Amino acid sequence: MGMRLLIVDDSMTGRKLVRKALPPNFATEIIEAGSGEDAIRICASQPIDLMFLDLTMPGLTGYDVLAAVKAEPGSPVVIVVSGDVQTLAQERVKALGAFAFIRKPVQASTVESALKDARFL
Amino acid sequence: MMADVFEPDQRDALQEVVNVGMGTAAAALGAVLESFVSLSVPRIEFVRLEQLGDLAALSGWKDDAGCATRQAFYDQLEGEVIVLFGSEGQAQLSHKLGYDGDLSSTGDQEPLLDFSNVLVGACMNGVGQQLHLDLSFSPPSVLCVNKPVATAIASVTLAVSYALLINVQFVLQDGSFKSQLLILLPEASIPVLKGAVERFVESL
Amino acid sequence: MTEPLTRSGLLAFIVDRVNVGLLVVDADFTIVVFNHFLEAHSGRRSEEVVGKNVFDAFPELPGPWLTRKIRNVLLLKNYAFTSWQQRPYLFRFAHHRTITSSVDYMRQDCTFIPVVDGEGAVSQVCVVVADATDTSIAHTELSRARKEAEAANHAKSEFLATMSHEIRTPLSGVIGMNRFLLETELTSEQRELAQATGNCAASLLLLLNDILDFSKIAAGMMELEAVDFDLRTAMEDAVDLVAAAAHQKGIEIALVMADDVPARMNGDSGRLRQIVLNLASNAVKFTAQGSVLIEVTRDEALPTEPRLRFSVRDTGMGIPADRRDRLFKSFSQVDASTTRTHGGTGLGLAICKRLAELMHGNVGIDSEVGVGSVFWLTLPLRLPTTSSDALPLPATDFSGLRALVIDSHPVSRRTLRARLETLGVTVDEADALDAGLPRLVEGNFGVCLVDRELAEQAAPELRLALERSKAKIVSLGMLGRRPMPAAGAVQATASLNKPIREAPLIACLAEAAKGGDAARRSQADRQSDAGWGTGMRILVAEDNPVNQRIAVRLVERFGFQVDVAVNGLEALAATAACQYAAVLMDGEMPAMDGLEATRQIRQRDQSLGLRVPIIAMTASGMSGDRERFLAAGMDEYVTKPISSERLGEILTRFVRRAEAAHQA
């Protein structure tokens, strides 16, 4: 069974940084979305196992995407990635169903431990 | 202007680096103010300037009364940051930082300076860490208080060539106030910044 | 036998003996380090206080404030600062300057340094306490001195502003009275003296206005208007005012406005005109030969705010780099000798700079010695608040029209070419007649715009060339220069006065594009009310360059072609050579005055059965004047300053109706 991964961030650099922090050969397929709208559409149209989600995006924010995606059955595991690490932000995303919260700039070690916690590793 | 100095992917990288830096700053402010601080999505603009007065007009302040502080950074990248504050919400800010009294007299400019020190330190250090540039800071100082921002800082003439303008709005949990960062870079800093951004992009 | 210190011994010595206070506390505010500076100023020994809570050891320290400060450093792991200006001191220490200073306690600048341990954690903070008393003393004195200077300056400016105003009243009286004097019967010697008096008074008034403006701005009493106005008109007006001086020196002057510059804007048109006029007349003053080009473009340096850039480019002597800074400061000219040769207060540029700043703009200069200078002004562009009621100009796309420009002045050629091309015209150019004429014959040009002086030099050849081509000829002349073609010279279809204004240019092209003799144009073809004079010619006889310019422009607004005479003799000759729709005649002119010229014109034309409407232009409108004018043969008079409405009304009466009657 392959690992289908979706990376959501309006910044190309941001998406690349997440890719870079992934363990080698982790995912079978990596899809990138540059907007909240795209992310929701992709989740609705194909099976995604794990999603890395940026919070601050123009248009639909990370919070919006999280709420929308988690409302559907069979939703992917969501790891929120953000520069804004305030407690309130973390609580909010957890309440909306996020599995974990990772601080930007993303580091390989943090990603690895989150993946272990999620039993993907 | 941006297009002259940075390639598209470098621009994207710089925007992301700044976003992360501002996120760090928001978190720092939230911790210090013990209040939730949300910020709008920072938009960066890179412009050439002839005089500091252009900046204020540029950022849409014109004759709104407000305050401005400045703080220099040096070591592996050199420049100065100007922080502009709107006059609304300053009382709450002041109170949250642990001060009483208004900001018009000299002795009570401390909250402004503290706030700007936290903001600048967090943001610039955030940027510096990502781009692997070590930064040190000089003490902050006040440019003007409760005066029409554009006219007040127009009287400070500079030999500044470029500015990285970051438009961001901070909102406190129980009130909001306008704040804006202007990172001023002398001509000599541009190649340094560009080099750092290039290395960052290559490492992706 | 002395032993040097070990490295750690050295560092410990420095920490202890450096002349700033060093205090290190840990996360529960226990004192860890307390150096000699602090010992010496507090009178406490390090052994006494190390290990104690800092607030217990020093109860007078500001508890809540210091706690917060240190906690933030531990939390954020970043430096924090305090300046004596915000908080005079942390520790209440004596400063030991009591003999010479009255400051109570040492002023202190403090820095809070996060102490980072081997694992990157911060559990201690180092507080650096520096003596800033000397700085504070100097600062206080400077502050006081500055306040005194500002108060004195302010008082002076207010005084100047009031006084200037008081002086202006009697001076206006002198000028007015002198004008009346010039309207009376005077011997030629008396007239000369009176004119000299008038010129002196006028100069004095200009000087006074400069001083008044300057002191108003300095006293913060200058107010700017925010009104919608037509930008092109304002610029054309400003350039016109300088044109006479420029043409007198043989300097080409032109105005080019970029396509993306809006037609109207909001602001203070008078002050904008003042700045541009000042920069332009400065350029003319300091340029011996060549050209002065005024350009208006959009300034895209700031993406979020549109700005306009007004630049005045001259081919003058240029200004060396070390003198450029002084230019915009008051009372300085590039070198003192120029003040004597060129005159002036030296205030003009300083006023420009301050006005520009009041408008949230900038002025500056780029220059190259020996090549020339560009004086520039940038302003935020404020769009008009209401839409324009002005009638739109007639169609301005002349694609399909081919034009040949023959002019020896490169700046004129270049700017005219740019403007024609904007209007869709295909342009060819030549810098002399021998190059241009063959092209005129071969090419299929609809219109040929030729510099009047060139045309006069080679009239016969030009006429020949014209007969062989189908082009209409438009002559371009400098305002104020002798415009009248000598007998036998080529009769142009139309003439334009440099600097060329947009509306007459378009009217000219419209004529050329449509073809046919303009004079027989039917009234139905005259599109806009404002251009009803299109196709007709008027003569303005006026010797004073400023008044001449004003009269010409006013007449041009109605669409007329305007010729100019500078005295009665020229007026006489002109009216012989051409049948004008009307003549605007000034009263006193040298060589032959207006009244005499009118008499002679009437006498001459009577036998031919012609009567051209002659309208007097007079500075005063006194009773008895009307009779004098009518007696000499004039039909009507306008008083200066000429109002557009009055002129329009008179021209309508004498020209339009006559034309309509003629058509009928």
Short mmCIF file of N, CA and C in Angstrom, two decimals, chain C residues 265-345:
data_model
loop_
_atom_site.label_atom_id
_atom_site.label_comp_id
_atom_site.label_asym_id
_atom_site.label_seq_id
_atom_site.Cartn_x
_atom_site.Cartn_y
_atom_site.Cartn_z
N MET C 265 -6.00 66.81 -12.93
CA MET C 265 -5.61 66.31 -11.61
C MET C 265 -6.13 67.26 -10.54
N ASN C 266 -5.93 66.83 -9.30
CA ASN C 266 -6.40 67.63 -8.18
C ASN C 266 -5.19 68.17 -7.43
N GLY C 267 -5.22 69.46 -7.13
CA GLY C 267 -4.10 70.03 -6.38
C GLY C 267 -4.12 71.53 -6.46
N ASP C 268 -2.97 72.13 -6.23
CA ASP C 268 -2.86 73.58 -6.27
C ASP C 268 -2.16 73.95 -7.59
N SER C 269 -2.98 74.31 -8.59
CA SER C 269 -2.40 74.55 -9.92
C SER C 269 -1.48 75.76 -9.90
N GLY C 270 -1.85 76.76 -9.12
CA GLY C 270 -1.04 77.97 -9.07
C GLY C 270 0.36 77.70 -8.55
N ARG C 271 0.43 76.94 -7.46
CA ARG C 271 1.75 76.65 -6.87
C ARG C 271 2.54 75.71 -7.75
N LEU C 272 1.84 74.76 -8.39
CA LEU C 272 2.54 73.83 -9.29
C LEU C 272 3.14 74.63 -10.44
N ARG C 273 2.34 75.55 -10.96
CA ARG C 273 2.81 76.39 -12.05
C ARG C 273 4.00 77.21 -11.57
N GLN C 274 3.93 77.69 -10.34
CA GLN C 274 5.02 78.49 -9.79
C GLN C 274 6.32 77.70 -9.75
N ILE C 275 6.23 76.46 -9.32
CA ILE C 275 7.44 75.64 -9.23
C ILE C 275 8.02 75.39 -10.62
N VAL C 276 7.15 74.94 -11.53
CA VAL C 276 7.64 74.63 -12.88
C VAL C 276 8.19 75.89 -13.53
N LEU C 277 7.49 76.99 -13.35
CA LEU C 277 7.93 78.25 -13.91
C LEU C 277 9.30 78.64 -13.36
N ASN C 278 9.46 78.48 -12.06
CA ASN C 278 10.72 78.80 -11.42
C ASN C 278 11.86 77.96 -11.96
N LEU C 279 11.62 76.65 -12.07
CA LEU C 279 12.65 75.75 -12.58
C LEU C 279 12.97 76.10 -14.03
N ALA C 280 11.93 76.37 -14.80
CA ALA C 280 12.15 76.67 -16.22
C ALA C 280 12.85 78.00 -16.40
N SER C 281 12.44 79.00 -15.65
CA SER C 281 13.09 80.30 -15.88
C SER C 281 14.52 80.27 -15.37
N ASN C 282 14.75 79.47 -14.35
CA ASN C 282 16.12 79.25 -13.89
C ASN C 282 16.97 78.63 -15.00
N ALA C 283 16.37 77.63 -15.63
CA ALA C 283 17.09 76.94 -16.71
C ALA C 283 17.41 77.92 -17.84
N VAL C 284 16.43 78.72 -18.20
CA VAL C 284 16.63 79.67 -19.28
C VAL C 284 17.71 80.68 -18.90
N LYS C 285 17.65 81.13 -17.65
CA LYS C 285 18.60 82.13 -17.18
C LYS C 285 20.04 81.64 -17.30
N PHE C 286 20.25 80.39 -16.97
CA PHE C 286 21.61 79.88 -16.92
C PHE C 286 22.01 79.08 -18.15
N THR C 287 21.21 79.18 -19.20
CA THR C 287 21.58 78.50 -20.44
C THR C 287 21.90 79.56 -21.48
N ALA C 288 23.08 79.45 -22.06
CA ALA C 288 23.45 80.49 -23.02
C ALA C 288 22.93 80.17 -24.41
N GLN C 289 22.91 78.86 -24.71
CA GLN C 289 22.42 78.48 -26.03
C GLN C 289 21.92 77.06 -25.97
N GLY C 290 21.07 76.71 -26.97
CA GLY C 290 20.59 75.34 -27.01
C GLY C 290 19.12 75.28 -26.71
N SER C 291 18.76 74.50 -25.73
CA SER C 291 17.31 74.29 -25.52
C SER C 291 16.96 74.05 -24.07
N VAL C 292 15.69 74.27 -23.79
CA VAL C 292 15.12 73.92 -22.49
C VAL C 292 13.89 73.08 -22.79
N LEU C 293 13.89 71.84 -22.30
CA LEU C 293 12.79 70.94 -22.59
C LEU C 293 12.07 70.59 -21.29
N ILE C 294 10.78 70.82 -21.28
CA ILE C 294 10.00 70.49 -20.08
C ILE C 294 9.18 69.23 -20.37
N GLU C 295 9.39 68.20 -19.56
CA GLU C 295 8.68 66.94 -19.77
C GLU C 295 7.85 66.58 -18.57
N VAL C 296 6.65 66.05 -18.82
CA VAL C 296 5.82 65.55 -17.73
C VAL C 296 5.60 64.07 -17.98
N THR C 297 6.01 63.25 -17.03
CA THR C 297 5.85 61.80 -17.21
C THR C 297 5.32 61.19 -15.93
N ARG C 298 4.91 59.94 -16.04
CA ARG C 298 4.53 59.20 -14.84
C ARG C 298 5.79 58.63 -14.21
N ASP C 299 5.86 58.68 -12.90
CA ASP C 299 7.02 58.16 -12.19
C ASP C 299 6.62 56.83 -11.58
N GLU C 300 7.24 55.77 -12.07
CA GLU C 300 6.81 54.44 -11.61
C GLU C 300 7.69 53.86 -10.53
N ALA C 301 8.51 54.68 -9.89
CA ALA C 301 9.41 54.15 -8.87
C ALA C 301 8.66 53.53 -7.70
N LEU C 302 7.49 54.09 -7.39
CA LEU C 302 6.71 53.54 -6.28
C LEU C 302 5.50 52.83 -6.82
N PRO C 303 5.48 51.50 -6.74
CA PRO C 303 4.36 50.77 -7.36
C PRO C 303 3.01 51.03 -6.74
N THR C 304 2.99 51.38 -5.44
CA THR C 304 1.66 51.52 -4.85
C THR C 304 1.12 52.94 -4.91
N GLU C 305 1.95 53.87 -5.30
CA GLU C 305 1.39 55.21 -5.40
C GLU C 305 1.85 55.88 -6.67
N PRO C 306 0.88 56.27 -7.53
CA PRO C 306 1.28 56.91 -8.78
C PRO C 306 1.83 58.30 -8.51
N ARG C 307 2.85 58.67 -9.26
CA ARG C 307 3.43 59.99 -9.09
C ARG C 307 3.66 60.57 -10.47
N LEU C 308 3.75 61.87 -10.48
CA LEU C 308 4.11 62.55 -11.72
C LEU C 308 5.50 63.12 -11.58
N ARG C 309 6.22 63.15 -12.70
CA ARG C 309 7.55 63.72 -12.68
C ARG C 309 7.61 64.84 -13.70
N PHE C 310 7.98 66.02 -13.20
CA PHE C 310 8.12 67.17 -14.08
C PHE C 310 9.61 67.45 -14.19
N SER C 311 10.17 67.32 -15.40
CA SER C 311 11.61 67.60 -15.47
C SER C 311 11.89 68.71 -16.47
N VAL C 312 12.87 69.54 -16.11
CA VAL C 312 13.29 70.66 -16.96
C VAL C 312 14.74 70.38 -17.35
N ARG C 313 14.90 70.06 -18.64
CA ARG C 313 16.23 69.67 -19.10
C ARG C 313 16.83 70.80 -19.91
N ASP C 314 18.01 71.28 -19.50
CA ASP C 314 18.62 72.36 -20.26
C ASP C 314 20.00 71.98 -20.78
N THR C 315 20.49 72.82 -21.71
CA THR C 315 21.83 72.57 -22.25
C THR C 315 22.76 73.66 -21.74
N GLY C 316 22.61 73.97 -20.47
CA GLY C 316 23.40 75.04 -19.87
C GLY C 316 24.76 74.57 -19.43
N MET C 317 25.34 75.33 -18.54
CA MET C 317 26.74 75.05 -18.17
C MET C 317 26.88 73.84 -17.26
N GLY C 318 25.77 73.36 -16.72
CA GLY C 318 25.88 72.22 -15.82
C GLY C 318 26.36 72.69 -14.45
N ILE C 319 26.10 71.86 -13.45
CA ILE C 319 26.46 72.27 -12.08
C ILE C 319 27.34 71.19 -11.45
N PRO C 320 28.52 71.60 -10.98
CA PRO C 320 29.43 70.60 -10.41
C PRO C 320 28.84 69.95 -9.16
N ALA C 321 29.22 68.71 -8.94
CA ALA C 321 28.60 67.90 -7.89
C ALA C 321 28.67 68.54 -6.52
N ASP C 322 29.79 69.17 -6.22
CA ASP C 322 29.93 69.71 -4.87
C ASP C 322 29.05 70.94 -4.63
N ARG C 323 28.44 71.44 -5.69
CA ARG C 323 27.60 72.62 -5.47
C ARG C 323 26.12 72.31 -5.54
N ARG C 324 25.79 71.07 -5.92
CA ARG C 324 24.38 70.76 -6.12
C ARG C 324 23.58 70.81 -4.83
N ASP C 325 24.19 70.37 -3.72
CA ASP C 325 23.44 70.36 -2.45
C ASP C 325 22.99 71.75 -2.07
N ARG C 326 23.81 72.73 -2.38
CA ARG C 326 23.52 74.08 -1.90
C ARG C 326 22.40 74.75 -2.69
N LEU C 327 22.18 74.24 -3.89
CA LEU C 327 21.22 74.88 -4.79
C LEU C 327 19.87 75.17 -4.16
N PHE C 328 19.35 74.15 -3.48
CA PHE C 328 18.00 74.32 -2.97
C PHE C 328 17.96 74.94 -1.59
N LYS C 329 19.11 75.25 -1.08
CA LYS C 329 19.12 75.97 0.19
C LYS C 329 18.99 77.45 -0.12
N SER C 330 18.42 78.17 0.83
CA SER C 330 18.15 79.58 0.53
C SER C 330 19.42 80.40 0.42
N PHE C 331 19.30 81.44 -0.35
CA PHE C 331 20.34 82.45 -0.46
C PHE C 331 21.64 81.96 -1.05
N SER C 332 21.62 80.81 -1.73
CA SER C 332 22.90 80.45 -2.34
C SER C 332 22.70 80.31 -3.83
N GLN C 333 23.60 80.79 -4.63
CA GLN C 333 23.61 80.45 -6.04
C GLN C 333 24.92 79.74 -6.29
N VAL C 334 25.03 79.16 -7.43
CA VAL C 334 26.18 78.27 -7.67
C VAL C 334 27.50 78.97 -7.37
N ASP C 335 27.66 80.18 -7.86
CA ASP C 335 28.76 80.96 -7.31
C ASP C 335 28.33 82.41 -7.23
N ALA C 336 28.91 83.14 -6.33
CA ALA C 336 28.43 84.48 -6.00
C ALA C 336 28.39 85.39 -7.22
N SER C 337 29.27 85.18 -8.15
CA SER C 337 29.32 86.10 -9.29
C SER C 337 28.07 86.00 -10.14
N THR C 338 27.44 84.85 -10.13
CA THR C 338 26.23 84.73 -10.95
C THR C 338 25.12 85.62 -10.43
N THR C 339 25.11 85.85 -9.11
CA THR C 339 24.08 86.74 -8.57
C THR C 339 24.21 88.11 -9.20
N ARG C 340 25.45 88.54 -9.36
CA ARG C 340 25.63 89.86 -9.94
C ARG C 340 25.27 89.89 -11.40
N THR C 341 25.65 88.83 -12.14
CA THR C 341 25.31 88.86 -13.55
C THR C 341 23.84 88.56 -13.80
N HIS C 342 23.32 87.61 -13.07
CA HIS C 342 21.96 87.17 -13.37
C HIS C 342 20.90 87.75 -12.46
N GLY C 343 21.31 88.32 -11.38
CA GLY C 343 20.32 88.91 -10.48
C GLY C 343 19.51 87.85 -9.75
N GLY C 344 18.50 88.29 -9.11
CA GLY C 344 17.62 87.35 -8.41
C GLY C 344 17.93 87.30 -6.92
N THR C 345 16.97 86.82 -6.17
CA THR C 345 17.13 86.78 -4.72
C THR C 345 17.86 85.52 -4.28
#
